[in-house]
Amino acid sequence: MDKIKIIGGKELCGEVNISGAKNAALPLIASSILVNGKITFNNVPKLMDIKSIRLLLEDLGATCKTSKGYLEVDASFINKIEAEYDLVRKMRASILVLCPLVARFGHAKVSLPGGCAIGARPVNMHLSGLEALGASIRIEHGYIEATAKRLIGNDIYFDMPTVTGTENLMMAASLAKGTSVMRNAAREPEIVALADALNKMGAKIQGAGTTIISITGVKSLHPADIKIIPDRIETGTFMVAAAATGGDVFIKDCVPDHLGGIINKLKATGTMVETFKDSIRIINHKPIKSVDIKTLPYPGFPTDMQAQFMTLMSIADGNSVIHESIFENRFIHANELLRMGADISISNGNVAMVRGVKKLQAAQVMASDLRASASLVIAGLIAEGTTTISRIYHMDRGYEAIEKKFSMLGAQIERIP
Ligand code: EPU
């Protein structure tokens, strides 16, 4: 298995381009199931998770053509409505095929995603929403089986905002008979991107990006060309890395408007953040000031940036309280940071007290999930000596060519096969 080797201590300087967003691409690619025809996608990131959803669609009978940054999905000839365990277990976001399959074919059988390293991650709100739209649902032998002749529009209230839940049900309601109103919906930019794409395919969705989304179902959707939005978490990761190592980094092809929570906190650390139409410049030559963060649904501070920020706080001047409010087990990286000399204690499972230290020390560490791996890369970039990170298959799920991008910025980082 590949490892990442980093010799820390270099300031990052130069320009970096941001790739298409994994968490926007996954629901968009799943949405092609809704269409009897071809959907084309541009700015598709080259990631393991994208390969996983493509293989899942191909297993269902869709035809996929890919070349650099481009994917064409033709779901005209889907001949299977079952997403098997072996494909779903590799990526929980496979649950995103459930609603499109039921909406278009009236029947779906999808392996129930289990928990993962960061939490139990149930899908009860996806299922109760689908039931509200008239589907009957059974869970047997680890599979969700949902049937509905045609889904019927209805009101859906989410107990808490769920990103993939909102996306799944938005796809279901797009082909339902009548109007659905989703309340307490998630507001992430990826939800807006999906609504825009579905509307381009002929859906009638209003209110995406707010907590109330209204969807008037249509009989069918049609082919469209979709461009994937830039990855706000990859952008945030480079922003935090630039602040942590010091230096001057110009981040191109991003959407600063999607990064308010991160920009606000980075500025509070004393980092200079300049925003332009589709780029961000980060300059930092001073010690980092500590700040407290609490992860929240968008537009709050994203849970997907908590691990990277913890690394930054580990070398800050002062103490920082980090409160993880979305997932119950998203501090596994803290134990690896401790091995690199950080001073972190965790109480009640979801509150971390990070006492800044002057320097981190290089060590052999292990990635436990996607964003944890990014936090360890940043730790390696600032630590004295040579850090090696194992289990980087987690990182390959969601960061395109991360070691190449960092080495273009002057980092001493390489992948060791
Ligand atoms: N939840 C429930 N029941 C449900 C659905 C969610 O209790 O039916 C809970 C979850 O356990 C969690 C909270 O609601 O406590 C929010 O979870 P959400 O459903 O919003 O998460 P998700 O849709 O499974 C997406 C991203 C995650 C990101 C979260 C939160 C994708 C493919 N995944 O997951 O991304 O952390 O939203 O923003 O969009 C990552 O990219 O590293 C990643 C984990």
CSV table of N, CA and C and ligand atoms in Angstrom, one decimal, residues 22-23 26 92-93 118 121-126 160-165 188 303-304 326-327 330 370-371, ligand 1:
chain,number,residue,atom,x,y,z
A,22,LYS,N,-15.8,16.5,-5.0
A,22,LYS,CA,-16.3,15.2,-4.8
A,22,LYS,C,-17.7,15.1,-4.4
A,23,ASN,N,-18.1,15.9,-3.3
A,23,ASN,CA,-19.4,15.8,-2.7
A,23,ASN,C,-20.5,16.4,-3.6
A,26,LEU,N,-20.7,13.3,-6.7
A,26,LEU,CA,-21.3,12.0,-6.4
A,26,LEU,C,-22.9,12.1,-6.6
A,92,ARG,N,-20.1,5.0,1.3
A,92,ARG,CA,-21.5,5.1,1.9
A,92,ARG,C,-22.4,6.0,1.0
A,93,ALA,N,-21.7,6.9,0.2
A,93,ALA,CA,-22.5,7.8,-0.7
A,93,ALA,C,-23.3,7.0,-1.8
A,118,ILE,N,-16.0,7.6,11.3
A,118,ILE,CA,-16.3,8.9,11.9
A,118,ILE,C,-17.7,8.9,12.7
A,121,ARG,N,-23.7,7.1,11.4
A,121,ARG,CA,-24.2,7.6,10.1
A,121,ARG,C,-25.4,6.9,9.6
A,122,PRO,N,-26.5,6.9,10.4
A,122,PRO,CA,-27.7,6.2,9.9
A,122,PRO,C,-28.3,6.9,8.7
A,123,VAL,N,-29.3,6.2,8.0
A,123,VAL,CA,-29.9,6.8,6.9
A,123,VAL,C,-31.5,6.9,7.1
A,124,ASN,N,-31.9,6.9,8.4
A,124,ASN,CA,-33.3,6.9,8.7
A,124,ASN,C,-34.1,8.0,8.1
A,125,MET,N,-33.4,9.2,7.9
A,125,MET,CA,-34.2,10.3,7.4
A,125,MET,C,-34.4,10.2,5.8
A,126,HIS,N,-33.4,9.5,5.2
A,126,HIS,CA,-33.6,9.2,3.7
A,126,HIS,C,-34.8,8.3,3.6
A,160,MET,N,-32.9,17.0,11.5
A,160,MET,CA,-31.7,17.8,11.4
A,160,MET,C,-31.3,17.8,10.0
A,161,PRO,N,-30.6,18.9,9.5
A,161,PRO,CA,-30.2,18.9,8.1
A,161,PRO,C,-29.3,17.8,7.7
A,162,THR,N,-29.6,17.1,6.7
A,162,THR,CA,-28.8,16.0,6.2
A,162,THR,C,-28.5,16.3,4.7
A,163,VAL,N,-27.2,16.2,4.4
A,163,VAL,CA,-26.7,16.6,3.1
A,163,VAL,C,-27.2,15.6,2.0
A,164,THR,N,-26.8,14.3,2.2
A,164,THR,CA,-27.1,13.3,1.2
A,164,THR,C,-28.6,13.0,1.3
A,165,GLY,N,-29.2,13.1,2.5
A,165,GLY,CA,-30.7,12.9,2.6
A,165,GLY,C,-31.4,13.9,1.8
A,188,GLU,N,-26.0,23.2,1.9
A,188,GLU,CA,-24.7,23.2,1.3
A,188,GLU,C,-24.7,23.6,-0.2
A,303,THR,N,-17.7,20.4,9.2
A,303,THR,CA,-17.0,19.2,9.9
A,303,THR,C,-15.9,18.7,9.0
A,304,ASP,N,-16.0,18.8,7.7
A,304,ASP,CA,-14.9,18.3,6.8
A,304,ASP,C,-13.6,19.1,6.9
A,326,ILE,N,-21.3,17.5,14.5
A,326,ILE,CA,-22.0,16.7,13.4
A,326,ILE,C,-21.8,15.2,13.6
A,327,PHE,N,-20.6,14.8,13.8
A,327,PHE,CA,-20.3,13.3,13.9
A,327,PHE,C,-19.8,13.0,15.2
A,330,ARG,N,-15.3,12.0,15.4
A,330,ARG,CA,-14.4,12.5,14.3
A,330,ARG,C,-13.2,13.2,14.9
A,370,LEU,N,-10.8,10.2,5.4
A,370,LEU,CA,-10.3,11.1,4.3
A,370,LEU,C,-9.8,12.4,4.9
A,371,ARG,N,-10.6,13.1,5.7
A,371,ARG,CA,-10.1,14.4,6.2
A,371,ARG,C,-9.0,14.3,7.3
B,1,EPU,N1,-28.1,11.6,10.1
B,1,EPU,C1,-29.0,10.9,10.7
B,1,EPU,N2,-29.9,10.2,9.9
B,1,EPU,C2,-29.9,10.3,8.6
B,1,EPU,C3,-28.9,11.1,7.9
B,1,EPU,C4,-28.0,11.8,8.7
B,1,EPU,O1,-29.1,10.8,11.9
B,1,EPU,O2,-30.8,9.7,7.9
B,1,EPU,C5,-27.1,12.4,10.9
B,1,EPU,C6,-25.6,11.9,10.7
B,1,EPU,O3,-25.3,10.8,11.5
B,1,EPU,C7,-24.9,13.2,11.1
B,1,EPU,C8,-25.8,14.3,10.6
B,1,EPU,O4,-27.1,13.7,10.5
B,1,EPU,O5,-24.8,13.2,12.5
B,1,EPU,C9,-25.4,14.9,9.3
B,1,EPU,O6,-25.1,13.9,8.4
B,1,EPU,P1,-25.3,14.1,6.8
B,1,EPU,O7,-26.4,13.2,6.4
B,1,EPU,O8,-25.5,15.6,6.5
B,1,EPU,O9,-24.0,13.6,6.2
B,1,EPU,P2,-23.8,12.8,4.9
B,1,EPU,O10,-24.8,13.3,3.9
B,1,EPU,O11,-23.7,11.3,5.1
B,1,EPU,C10,-22.2,14.5,3.7
B,1,EPU,C11,-20.8,14.4,3.2
B,1,EPU,C12,-19.8,14.3,4.3
B,1,EPU,C13,-19.9,15.4,5.2
B,1,EPU,C14,-21.3,15.5,5.8
B,1,EPU,C15,-21.6,16.7,6.7
B,1,EPU,C16,-21.2,13.5,1.0
B,1,EPU,C17,-21.0,12.4,0.0
B,1,EPU,N3,-20.7,13.3,2.2
B,1,EPU,O12,-22.3,13.2,4.4
B,1,EPU,O13,-18.5,14.3,3.7
B,1,EPU,O14,-19.0,15.3,6.3
B,1,EPU,O15,-22.3,15.6,4.7
B,1,EPU,O16,-21.3,17.9,6.0
B,1,EPU,O17,-21.6,14.6,0.6
B,1,EPU,C18,-16.2,13.9,3.5
B,1,EPU,O18,-16.2,14.3,2.3
B,1,EPU,O19,-15.1,13.6,4.0
B,1,EPU,C19,-17.4,13.6,4.2
B,1,EPU,C20,-17.5,12.7,5.2
